[in-house]
Short mmCIF file of C-alpha atoms and ligand atoms in Angstrom, two decimals:
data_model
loop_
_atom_site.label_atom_id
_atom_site.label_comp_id
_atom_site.label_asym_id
_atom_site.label_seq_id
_atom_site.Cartn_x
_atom_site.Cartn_y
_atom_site.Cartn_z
CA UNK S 1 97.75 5.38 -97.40
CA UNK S 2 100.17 8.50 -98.58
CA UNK S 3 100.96 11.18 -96.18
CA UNK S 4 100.85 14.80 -97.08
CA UNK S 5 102.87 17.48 -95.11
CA UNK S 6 100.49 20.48 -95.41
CA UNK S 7 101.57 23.79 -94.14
CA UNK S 8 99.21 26.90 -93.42
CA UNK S 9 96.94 23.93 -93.13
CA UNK S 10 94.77 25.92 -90.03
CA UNK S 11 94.05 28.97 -92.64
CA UNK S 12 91.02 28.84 -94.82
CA UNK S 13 91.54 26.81 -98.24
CA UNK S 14 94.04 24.35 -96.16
CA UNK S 15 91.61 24.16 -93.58
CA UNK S 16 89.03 23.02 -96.32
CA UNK S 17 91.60 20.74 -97.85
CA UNK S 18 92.63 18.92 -94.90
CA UNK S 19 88.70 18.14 -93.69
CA UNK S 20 88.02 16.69 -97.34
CA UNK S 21 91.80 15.01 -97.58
CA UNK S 22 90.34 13.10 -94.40
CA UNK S 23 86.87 12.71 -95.68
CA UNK S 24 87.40 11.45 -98.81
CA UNK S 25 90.71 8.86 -97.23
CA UNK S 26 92.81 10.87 -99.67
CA UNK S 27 96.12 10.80 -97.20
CA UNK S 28 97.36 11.09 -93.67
CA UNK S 29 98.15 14.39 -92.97
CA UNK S 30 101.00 16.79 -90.92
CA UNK S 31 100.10 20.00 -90.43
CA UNK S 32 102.40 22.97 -89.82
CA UNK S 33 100.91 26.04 -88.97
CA UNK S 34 102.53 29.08 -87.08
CA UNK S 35 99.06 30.05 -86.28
CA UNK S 36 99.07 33.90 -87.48
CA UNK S 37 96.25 35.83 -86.34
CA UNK S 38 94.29 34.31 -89.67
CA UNK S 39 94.42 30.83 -87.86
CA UNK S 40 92.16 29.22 -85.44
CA UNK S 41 92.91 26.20 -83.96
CA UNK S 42 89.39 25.47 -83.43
CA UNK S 43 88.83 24.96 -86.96
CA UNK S 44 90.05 21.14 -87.03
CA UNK S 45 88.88 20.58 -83.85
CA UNK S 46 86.54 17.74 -85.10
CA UNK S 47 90.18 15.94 -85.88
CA UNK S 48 91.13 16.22 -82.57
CA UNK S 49 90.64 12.12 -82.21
CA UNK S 50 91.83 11.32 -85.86
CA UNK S 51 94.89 8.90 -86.25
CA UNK S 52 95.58 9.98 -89.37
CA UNK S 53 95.80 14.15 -88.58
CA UNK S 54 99.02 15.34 -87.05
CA UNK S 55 99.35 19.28 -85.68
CA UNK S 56 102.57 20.67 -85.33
CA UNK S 57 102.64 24.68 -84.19
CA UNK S 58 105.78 26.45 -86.60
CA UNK S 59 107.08 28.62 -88.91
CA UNK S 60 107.51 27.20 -92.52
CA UNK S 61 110.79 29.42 -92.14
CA UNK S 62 112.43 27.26 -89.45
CA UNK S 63 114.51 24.96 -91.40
CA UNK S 64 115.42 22.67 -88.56
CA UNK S 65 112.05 22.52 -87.70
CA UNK S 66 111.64 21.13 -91.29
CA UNK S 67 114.06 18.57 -91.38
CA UNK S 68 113.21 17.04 -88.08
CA UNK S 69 109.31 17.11 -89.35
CA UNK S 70 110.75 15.52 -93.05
CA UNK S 71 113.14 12.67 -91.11
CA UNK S 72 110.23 11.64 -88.47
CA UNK S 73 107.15 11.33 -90.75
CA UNK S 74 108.93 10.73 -94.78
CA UNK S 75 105.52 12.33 -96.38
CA UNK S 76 105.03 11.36 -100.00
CA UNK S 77 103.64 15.09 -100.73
CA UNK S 78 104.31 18.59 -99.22
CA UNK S 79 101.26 20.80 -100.16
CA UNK S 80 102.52 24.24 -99.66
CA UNK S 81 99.46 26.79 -98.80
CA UNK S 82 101.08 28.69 -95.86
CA UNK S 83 101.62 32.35 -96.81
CA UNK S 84 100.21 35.95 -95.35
CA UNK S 85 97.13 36.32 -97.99
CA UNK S 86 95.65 39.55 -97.70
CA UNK S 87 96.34 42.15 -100.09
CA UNK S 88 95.41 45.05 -97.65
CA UNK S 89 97.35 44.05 -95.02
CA UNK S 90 100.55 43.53 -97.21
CA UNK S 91 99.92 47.22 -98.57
CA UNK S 92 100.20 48.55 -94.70
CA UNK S 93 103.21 46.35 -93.78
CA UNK S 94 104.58 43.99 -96.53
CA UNK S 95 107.68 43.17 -94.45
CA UNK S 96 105.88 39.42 -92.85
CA UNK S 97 105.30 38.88 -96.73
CA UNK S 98 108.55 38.91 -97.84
CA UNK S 99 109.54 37.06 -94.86
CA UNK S 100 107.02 34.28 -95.02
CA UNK S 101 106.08 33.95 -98.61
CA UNK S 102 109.16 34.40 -100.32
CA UNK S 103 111.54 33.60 -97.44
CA UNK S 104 109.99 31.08 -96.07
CA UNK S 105 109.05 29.23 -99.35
CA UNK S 106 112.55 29.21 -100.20
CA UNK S 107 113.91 27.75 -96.92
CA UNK S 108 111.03 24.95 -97.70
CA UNK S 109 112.59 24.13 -100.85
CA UNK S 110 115.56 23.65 -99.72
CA UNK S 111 114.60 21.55 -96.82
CA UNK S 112 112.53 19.74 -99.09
CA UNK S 113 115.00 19.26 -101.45
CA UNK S 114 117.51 17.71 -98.85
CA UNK S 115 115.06 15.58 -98.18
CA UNK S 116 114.01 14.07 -101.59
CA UNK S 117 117.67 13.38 -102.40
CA UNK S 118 118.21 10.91 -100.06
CA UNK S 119 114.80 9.10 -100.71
CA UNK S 120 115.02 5.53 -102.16
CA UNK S 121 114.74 5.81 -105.98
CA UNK S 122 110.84 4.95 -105.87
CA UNK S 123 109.54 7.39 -103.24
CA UNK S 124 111.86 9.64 -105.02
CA UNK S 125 109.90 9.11 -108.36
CA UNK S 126 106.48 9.63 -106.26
CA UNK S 127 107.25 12.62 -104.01
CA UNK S 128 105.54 15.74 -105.01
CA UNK S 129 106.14 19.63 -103.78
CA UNK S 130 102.62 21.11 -104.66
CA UNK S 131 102.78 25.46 -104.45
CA UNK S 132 99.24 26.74 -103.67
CA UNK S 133 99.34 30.31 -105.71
CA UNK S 134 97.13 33.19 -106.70
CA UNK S 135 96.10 34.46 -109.81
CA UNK S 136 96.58 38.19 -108.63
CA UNK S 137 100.65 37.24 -109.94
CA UNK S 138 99.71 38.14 -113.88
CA UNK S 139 98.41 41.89 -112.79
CA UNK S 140 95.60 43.64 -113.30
CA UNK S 141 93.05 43.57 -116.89
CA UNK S 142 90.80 45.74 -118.48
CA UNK S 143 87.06 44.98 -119.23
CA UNK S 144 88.20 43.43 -122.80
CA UNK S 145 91.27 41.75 -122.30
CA UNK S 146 91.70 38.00 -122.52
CA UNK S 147 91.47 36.09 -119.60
CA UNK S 148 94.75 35.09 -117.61
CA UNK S 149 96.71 32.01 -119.22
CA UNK S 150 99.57 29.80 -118.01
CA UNK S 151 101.81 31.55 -120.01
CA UNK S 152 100.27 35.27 -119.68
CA UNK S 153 103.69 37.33 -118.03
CA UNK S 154 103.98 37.67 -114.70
CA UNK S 155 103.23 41.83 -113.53
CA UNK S 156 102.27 41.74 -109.68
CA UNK S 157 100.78 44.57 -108.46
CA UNK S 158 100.62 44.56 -104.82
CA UNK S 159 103.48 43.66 -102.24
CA UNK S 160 101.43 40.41 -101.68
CA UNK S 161 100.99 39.36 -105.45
CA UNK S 162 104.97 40.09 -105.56
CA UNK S 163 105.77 38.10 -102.76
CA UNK S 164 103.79 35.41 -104.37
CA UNK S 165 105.23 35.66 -107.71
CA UNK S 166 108.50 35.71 -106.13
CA UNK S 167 107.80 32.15 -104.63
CA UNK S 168 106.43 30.74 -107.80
CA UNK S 169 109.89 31.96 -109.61
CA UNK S 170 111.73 29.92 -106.47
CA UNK S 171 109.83 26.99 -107.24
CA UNK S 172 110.12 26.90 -110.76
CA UNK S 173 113.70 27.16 -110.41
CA UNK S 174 114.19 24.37 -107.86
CA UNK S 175 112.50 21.98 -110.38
CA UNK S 176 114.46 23.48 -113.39
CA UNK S 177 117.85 23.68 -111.60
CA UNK S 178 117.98 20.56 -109.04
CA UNK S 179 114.99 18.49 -110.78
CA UNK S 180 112.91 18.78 -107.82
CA UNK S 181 109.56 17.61 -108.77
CA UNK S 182 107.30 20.64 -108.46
CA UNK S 183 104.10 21.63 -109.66
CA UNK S 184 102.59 24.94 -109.10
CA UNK S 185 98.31 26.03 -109.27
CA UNK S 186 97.11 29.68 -109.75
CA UNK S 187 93.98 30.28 -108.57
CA UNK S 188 90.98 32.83 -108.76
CA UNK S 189 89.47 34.43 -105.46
CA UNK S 190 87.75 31.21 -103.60
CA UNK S 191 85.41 31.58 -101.01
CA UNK S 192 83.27 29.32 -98.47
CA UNK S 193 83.16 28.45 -95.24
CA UNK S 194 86.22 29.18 -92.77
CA UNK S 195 87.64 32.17 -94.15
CA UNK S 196 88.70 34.61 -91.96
CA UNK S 197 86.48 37.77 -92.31
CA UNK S 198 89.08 40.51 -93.72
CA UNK S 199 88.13 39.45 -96.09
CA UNK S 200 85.53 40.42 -98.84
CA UNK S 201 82.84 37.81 -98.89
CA UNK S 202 83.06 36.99 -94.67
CA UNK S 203 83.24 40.64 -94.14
CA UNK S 204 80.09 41.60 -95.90
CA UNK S 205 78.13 38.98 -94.24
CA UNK S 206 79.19 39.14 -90.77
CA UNK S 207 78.83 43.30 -91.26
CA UNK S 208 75.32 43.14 -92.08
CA UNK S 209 74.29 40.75 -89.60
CA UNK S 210 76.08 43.22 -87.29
CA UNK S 211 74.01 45.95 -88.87
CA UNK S 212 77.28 48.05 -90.02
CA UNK S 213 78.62 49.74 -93.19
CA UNK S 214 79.47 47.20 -95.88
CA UNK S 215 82.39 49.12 -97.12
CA UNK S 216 83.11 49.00 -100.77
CA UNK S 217 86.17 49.92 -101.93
CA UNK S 218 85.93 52.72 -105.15
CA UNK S 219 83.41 52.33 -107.32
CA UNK S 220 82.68 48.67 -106.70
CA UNK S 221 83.22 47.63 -110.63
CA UNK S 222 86.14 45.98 -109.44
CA UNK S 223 86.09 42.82 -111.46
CA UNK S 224 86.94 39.12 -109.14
CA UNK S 225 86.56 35.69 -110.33
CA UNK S 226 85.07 33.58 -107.66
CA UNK S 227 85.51 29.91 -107.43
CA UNK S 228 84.17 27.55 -104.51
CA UNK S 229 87.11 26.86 -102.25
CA UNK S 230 85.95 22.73 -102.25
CA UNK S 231 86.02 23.07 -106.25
CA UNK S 232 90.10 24.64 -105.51
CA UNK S 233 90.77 21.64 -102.82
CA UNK S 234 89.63 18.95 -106.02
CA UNK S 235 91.73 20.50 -108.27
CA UNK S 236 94.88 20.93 -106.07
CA UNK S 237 94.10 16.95 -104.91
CA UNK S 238 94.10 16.47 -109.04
CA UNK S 239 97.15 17.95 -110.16
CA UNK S 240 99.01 16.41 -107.59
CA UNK S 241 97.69 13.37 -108.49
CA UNK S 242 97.80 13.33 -111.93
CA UNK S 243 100.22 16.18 -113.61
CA UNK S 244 103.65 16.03 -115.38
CA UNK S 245 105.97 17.59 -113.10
CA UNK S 246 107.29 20.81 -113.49
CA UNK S 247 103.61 22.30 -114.64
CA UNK S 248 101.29 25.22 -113.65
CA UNK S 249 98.18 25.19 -113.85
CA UNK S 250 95.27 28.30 -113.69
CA UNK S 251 92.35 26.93 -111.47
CA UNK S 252 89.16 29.58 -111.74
CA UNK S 253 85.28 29.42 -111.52
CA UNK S 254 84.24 30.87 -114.77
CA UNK S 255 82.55 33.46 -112.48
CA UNK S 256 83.54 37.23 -113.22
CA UNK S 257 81.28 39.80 -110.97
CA UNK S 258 81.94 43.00 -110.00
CA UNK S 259 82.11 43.91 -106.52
CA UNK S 260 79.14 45.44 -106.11
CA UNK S 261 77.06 42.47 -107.44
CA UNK S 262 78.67 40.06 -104.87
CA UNK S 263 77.79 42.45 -102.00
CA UNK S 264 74.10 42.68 -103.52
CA UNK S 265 74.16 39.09 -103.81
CA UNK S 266 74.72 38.57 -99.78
CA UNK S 267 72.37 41.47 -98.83
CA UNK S 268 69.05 39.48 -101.35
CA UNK S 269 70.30 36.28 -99.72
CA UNK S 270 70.58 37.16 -95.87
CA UNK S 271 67.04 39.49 -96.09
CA UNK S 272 65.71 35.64 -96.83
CA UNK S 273 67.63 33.98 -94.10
CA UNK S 274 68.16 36.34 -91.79
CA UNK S 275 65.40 39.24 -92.17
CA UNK S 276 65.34 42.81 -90.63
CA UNK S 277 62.03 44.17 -90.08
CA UNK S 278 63.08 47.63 -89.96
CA UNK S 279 65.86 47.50 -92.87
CA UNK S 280 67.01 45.59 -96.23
CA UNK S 281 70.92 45.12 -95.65
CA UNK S 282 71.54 46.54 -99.08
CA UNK S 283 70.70 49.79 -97.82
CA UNK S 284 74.19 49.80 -95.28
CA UNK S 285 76.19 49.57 -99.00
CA UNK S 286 78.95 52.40 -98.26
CA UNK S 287 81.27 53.62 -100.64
CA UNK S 288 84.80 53.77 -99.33
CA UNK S 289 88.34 55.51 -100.20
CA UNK S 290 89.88 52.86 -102.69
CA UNK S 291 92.52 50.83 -102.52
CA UNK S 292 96.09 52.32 -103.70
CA UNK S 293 96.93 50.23 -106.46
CA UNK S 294 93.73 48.63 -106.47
CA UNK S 295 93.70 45.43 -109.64
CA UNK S 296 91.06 46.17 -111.66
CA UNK S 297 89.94 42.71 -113.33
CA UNK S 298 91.40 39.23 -112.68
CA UNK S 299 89.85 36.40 -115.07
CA UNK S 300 91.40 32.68 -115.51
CA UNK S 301 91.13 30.72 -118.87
CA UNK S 302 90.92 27.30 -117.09
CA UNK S 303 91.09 25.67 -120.55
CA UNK S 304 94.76 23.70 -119.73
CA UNK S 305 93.27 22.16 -116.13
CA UNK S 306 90.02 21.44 -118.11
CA UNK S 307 91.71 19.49 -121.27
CA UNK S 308 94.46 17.77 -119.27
CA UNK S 309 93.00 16.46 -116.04
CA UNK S 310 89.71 17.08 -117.16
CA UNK S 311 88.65 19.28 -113.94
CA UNK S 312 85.80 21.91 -114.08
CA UNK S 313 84.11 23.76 -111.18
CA UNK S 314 81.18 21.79 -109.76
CA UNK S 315 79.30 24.72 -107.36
CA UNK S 316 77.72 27.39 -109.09
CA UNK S 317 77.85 31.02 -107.58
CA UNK S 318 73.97 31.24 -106.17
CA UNK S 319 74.46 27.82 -103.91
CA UNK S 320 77.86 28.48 -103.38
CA UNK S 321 77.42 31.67 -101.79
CA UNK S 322 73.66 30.32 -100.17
CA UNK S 323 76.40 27.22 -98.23
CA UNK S 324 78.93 29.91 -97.33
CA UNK S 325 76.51 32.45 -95.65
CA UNK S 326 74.46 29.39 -93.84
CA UNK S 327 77.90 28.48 -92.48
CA UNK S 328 78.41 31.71 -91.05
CA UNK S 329 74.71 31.79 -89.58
CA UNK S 330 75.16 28.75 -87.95
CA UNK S 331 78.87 28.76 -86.80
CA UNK S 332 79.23 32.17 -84.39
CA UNK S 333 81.44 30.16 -82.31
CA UNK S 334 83.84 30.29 -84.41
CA UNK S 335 83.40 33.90 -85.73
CA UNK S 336 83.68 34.98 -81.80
CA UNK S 337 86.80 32.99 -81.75
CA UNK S 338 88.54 34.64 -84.51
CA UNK S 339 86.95 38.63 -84.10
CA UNK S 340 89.17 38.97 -80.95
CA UNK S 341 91.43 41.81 -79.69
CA UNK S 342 93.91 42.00 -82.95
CA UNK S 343 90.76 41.63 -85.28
CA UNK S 344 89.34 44.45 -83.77
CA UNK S 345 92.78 46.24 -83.95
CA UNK S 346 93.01 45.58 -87.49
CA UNK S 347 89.51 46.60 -88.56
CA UNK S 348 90.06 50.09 -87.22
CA UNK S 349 93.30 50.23 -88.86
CA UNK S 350 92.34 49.81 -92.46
CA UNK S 351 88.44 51.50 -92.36
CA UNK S 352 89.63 54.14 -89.97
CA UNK S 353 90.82 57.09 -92.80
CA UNK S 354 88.43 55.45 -95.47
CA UNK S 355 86.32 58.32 -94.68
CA UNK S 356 82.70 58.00 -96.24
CA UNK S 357 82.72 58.61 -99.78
CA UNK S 358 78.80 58.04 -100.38
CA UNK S 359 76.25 55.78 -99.22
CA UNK S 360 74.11 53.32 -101.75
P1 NAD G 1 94.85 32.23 -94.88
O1 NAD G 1 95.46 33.56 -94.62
O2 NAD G 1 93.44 31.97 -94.51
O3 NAD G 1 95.72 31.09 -94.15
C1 NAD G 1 97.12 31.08 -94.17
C2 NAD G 1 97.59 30.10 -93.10
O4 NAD G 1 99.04 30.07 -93.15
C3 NAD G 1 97.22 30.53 -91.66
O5 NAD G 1 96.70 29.43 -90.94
C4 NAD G 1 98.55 30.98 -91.07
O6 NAD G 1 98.65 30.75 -89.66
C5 NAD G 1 99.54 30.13 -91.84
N1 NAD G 1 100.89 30.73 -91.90
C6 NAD G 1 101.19 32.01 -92.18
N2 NAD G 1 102.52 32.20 -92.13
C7 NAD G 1 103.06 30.99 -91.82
C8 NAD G 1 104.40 30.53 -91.64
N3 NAD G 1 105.43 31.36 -91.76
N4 NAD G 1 104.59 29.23 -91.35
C9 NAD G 1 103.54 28.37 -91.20
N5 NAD G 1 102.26 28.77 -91.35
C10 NAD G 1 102.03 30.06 -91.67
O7 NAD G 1 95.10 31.97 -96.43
P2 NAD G 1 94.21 31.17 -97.48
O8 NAD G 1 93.18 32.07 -98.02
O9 NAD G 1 93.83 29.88 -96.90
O10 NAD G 1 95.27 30.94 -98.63
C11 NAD G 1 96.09 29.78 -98.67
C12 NAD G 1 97.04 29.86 -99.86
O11 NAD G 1 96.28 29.96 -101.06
C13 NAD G 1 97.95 31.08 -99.83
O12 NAD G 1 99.21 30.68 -100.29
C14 NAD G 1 97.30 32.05 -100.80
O13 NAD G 1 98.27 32.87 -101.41
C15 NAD G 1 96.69 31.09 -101.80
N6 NAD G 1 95.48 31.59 -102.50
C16 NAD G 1 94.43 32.10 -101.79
C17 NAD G 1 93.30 32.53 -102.46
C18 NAD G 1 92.09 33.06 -101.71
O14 NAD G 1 91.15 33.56 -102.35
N7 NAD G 1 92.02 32.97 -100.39
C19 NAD G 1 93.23 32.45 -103.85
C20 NAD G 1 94.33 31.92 -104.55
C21 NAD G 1 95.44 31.49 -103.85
P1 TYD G 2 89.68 40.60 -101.02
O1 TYD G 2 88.67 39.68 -100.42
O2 TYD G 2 90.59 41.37 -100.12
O3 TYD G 2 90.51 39.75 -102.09
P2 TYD G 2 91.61 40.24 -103.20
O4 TYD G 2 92.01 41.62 -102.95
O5 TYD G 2 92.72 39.27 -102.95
O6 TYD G 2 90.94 40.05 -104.54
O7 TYD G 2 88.92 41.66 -101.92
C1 TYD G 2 88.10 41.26 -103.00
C2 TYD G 2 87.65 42.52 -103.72
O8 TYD G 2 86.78 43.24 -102.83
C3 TYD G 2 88.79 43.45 -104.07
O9 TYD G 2 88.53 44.06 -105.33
C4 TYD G 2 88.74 44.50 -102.97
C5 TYD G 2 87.27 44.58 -102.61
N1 TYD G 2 86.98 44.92 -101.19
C6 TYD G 2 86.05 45.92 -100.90
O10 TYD G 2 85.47 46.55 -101.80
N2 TYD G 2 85.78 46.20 -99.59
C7 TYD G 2 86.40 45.55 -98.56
O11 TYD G 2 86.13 45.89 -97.36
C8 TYD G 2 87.34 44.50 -98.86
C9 TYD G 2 88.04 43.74 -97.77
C10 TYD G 2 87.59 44.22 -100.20
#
C-alpha cells in the first residue's frame, strides 16, 4: 500500500480525508499537524489503534522537521491541506497567513523537492505533491458572470485568498522551474461534519441550538457554492490518482445559494430534528455589520474535472446538509472540545462591534 504525508490532516476536510483514505485502504498515512486552535486531536481518535495512521505534532514551516519526516517514512504522496482558512480571522490579523500559507508552503516545496531528487528513478516517476486550494483565489463575481474556470485570472480579495494564491503561484513554479510533479485543486465552500464552527454552516447550527443570534453578515445575498466535503476528499483522491502533472483543477458542487437560504435551510431542518416549543429558529436570523471586502459570488465551472477524470458531486444539498446537522446533534463531545477558552475569545472578537443592524 502507498503512503501519503498529509499535513493539516487534524483540520476539517483533512480530517474527512484521512478517515475515508483509511476506510476505503486508499494509503497509509503521516499526519503533520501543528494543532492551531482549528484542530482537535480528538477528531481521529477512532485511529488511535490503526497501523497504518501515523500523528506527528509540527509546523509545515519547520524544514528539519520535514526532512527527518521525508527520510524516515519515503511517502509516495504529500497531500498539502494545512493552511489558516478563515477569511475573518485573516482580515483581523493576516500575519499567521502569510507565515503559514505562503511561508510555510514554500519551505514544503523545497523540502519536498530535496527529497524527490534523490528518489530512485521509479518512485521518482510516482511521487506526487497534491496543493489543497480555494476557489476564493479568482475574486469576487456578479449575479451574471460566468462561473470560475481553470484559466479565469487570479484577483484575491482577502489577505487569506492572497495568501492562498500566493502558494498556488509557489507551486506552479516548483513544477515549471525544477519539474517537481505538482498538481493543484480549487475548490468551492465544502461543508459536513468536523468543521470547526467559525464557520458559516457549524456556526448557524450550533447558534440555534444554543438559542442565539444567527448573525448574517450584510444583506445575506452573498452568493457561496457549497459542495459536500466527502464529494472534495473523492476528487482530491482522483486527481492524484489519475492527472497529468503540472494541472489544476476547479472542484465545486453545482450548488449556488445565497446566504440567507443556507441559514433558512438549517433553521426548516433543525425545527424537525430538534423542535422548540416556544420558537421557530428562523426567527433568531440577525442582520449583522458586513464584512470589509466582503466577495460577493463565487461559482466553479467543474466542466475540466468532469470531462477528464470523469468526477461529479454525488450528495445533493438537502441530505448533505440533513448528515452534517445530525452530526452535530449527535457529536457535543466534540463541539465542547473545540468551543473552549480561545473559541470563546474569538467569538467576542469578531460579533462584538457587529452591532445589530435588523432582526428577520
Ligand atoms: P481547517 O482550518 O479546518 O484546518 C487546517 C488544519 O491545518 C488545522 O488542523 C491546523 O492545525 C493545521 N495547520 C495550520 N497551520 C499549520 C502549520 N503551519 N503546520 C501544520 N499544520 C497547520 O481548514 P480546512 O477547512 O480543513 O481547509 C483545509 C485546506 O483546504 C486549506 O488549505 C483551505 O485553504 C482549503 N480549502 C478549504 C475550503 C473550505 O470550505 N473549508 C474550501 C476550499 C479549500
Ligand atoms: P465562511 O463560512 O466564513 O466561508 P468563506 O468566507 O470562506 O466563504 O462564510 C460563508 C459565507 O457566510 C460568507 O459569505 C460570509 C457569510 N457569513 C455570515 O453571513 N455570517 C457569519 O457569521 C459567518 C461566519 C459567515
Amino acid at each position: 500500500m502507498q503512503t501519503f504525508l498529509v499535513t493539516g490532516g487534524v483540520g476539517f476536510i483533512g480530517s474527512n480525508f484521512i478517515l475515508k483514505a483509511r476506510k476505503e485502504k486508499w494509503a497509509n498515512i503521516i499526519n503533520l499537524d501543528k494543532l492551531t486552535y482549528a484542530s482537535n486531536p480528538d477528531t481521529l481518535a477512532q485511529l488511535q489503534d490503526d497501523p497504518g495512521y501515523h500523528f506527528v505534532r509540527g509546523d509545515i514551516g519547520d524544514i528539519e522537521l520535514l526532512r527527518n519526516l521525508l527520510e524516515q517514512h519515503q511517502p509516495d504522496a504529500i497531500i498539502n491541506f494545512a493552511a489558516e482558512s478563515h477569511v475573518d480571522r485573516s482580515i483581523l490579523s493576516p500575519q499567521d497567513f502569510i507565515q503559514t500559507n505562503v511561508v510555510g508552503t514554500f519551505q514544503l516545496l523545497e523540502a519536498s523537492k530535496a527529497y524527490w531528487e534523490k528518489l530512485s528513478l521509479q518512485k521518482r516517476e510516482q511521487f506526487r505533491f497534491l496543493h489543497v486550494s480555494t476557489d476564493e483565489v479568482y475574486g469576487s463575481l456578479s449575479p451574471t458572470d460566468p462561473a470560475f474556470r481553470e484559466d479565469t485570472p487570479y484577483a484575491p480579495n482577502s489577505p487569506y485568498a492572497a495568501s492562498k494564491a500566493g502558494s498556488d503561484h509557489l507551486v506552479r513554479a516548483y513544477y515549471h522551474t525544477y519539474g517537481l510533479p505538482t498538481l493543484t485543486t480549487n475548490c468551492s465552500n465544502n461543508y459536513g461534519p468536523r468543521q470547526f464552527p467559525e464557520k458559516l454552516i457549524p456556526l448557524i447550527i450550533l447558534n440555534a441550538l444554543n438559542g442565539k443570534p444567527l448573525p448574517i453578515y450584510g444583506d445575506g445575498q452573498n452568493v457561496r457554492d457549497w459542495l459536500y466535503v466527502e464529494d472534495h476528499c473523492d476528487a482530491i483522491y482522483l486527481v492524484l490518482q489519475q492527472s497529468r502533472l503540472g494541472e489544476t483543477y476547479n472542484i465545486g458542487g453545482n450548488n449556488e445559494q445565497t446566504n440567507l437560504t443556507v441559514v433558512e435551510k438549517i433553521c426548516a431542518i433543525l425545527d424537525e430534528l430538534a423542535p422548540k416549543s416556544n420558537f421557530r429558529y428562523s426567527s433568531l436570523i440577525t442582520y449583522v455589520k458586513d464584512r470589509p471586502g466582503h466577495d460577493r459570488r463565487y461559482a466553479i465551472d467543474c466542466s475540466k474535472i468532469s470531462r477528464d477524470l470523469n468526477w461529479q458531486p454525488k450528495e445533493n444539498f438537502d441530505s448533505g446538509l440533513l448528515k452534517t446537522i445530525q452530526w452535530y446533534l449527535e457529536n457535543s463531545t466534540w463541539i465542547e472540545q473545540v468551543q473552549s477558552g480561545t473559541y470563546q475569545t474569538w467569538i467576542e472578537q469578531n460579533y462584538k462591534d457587529r452591532k445589530l443592524a435588523r432582526s428577520h
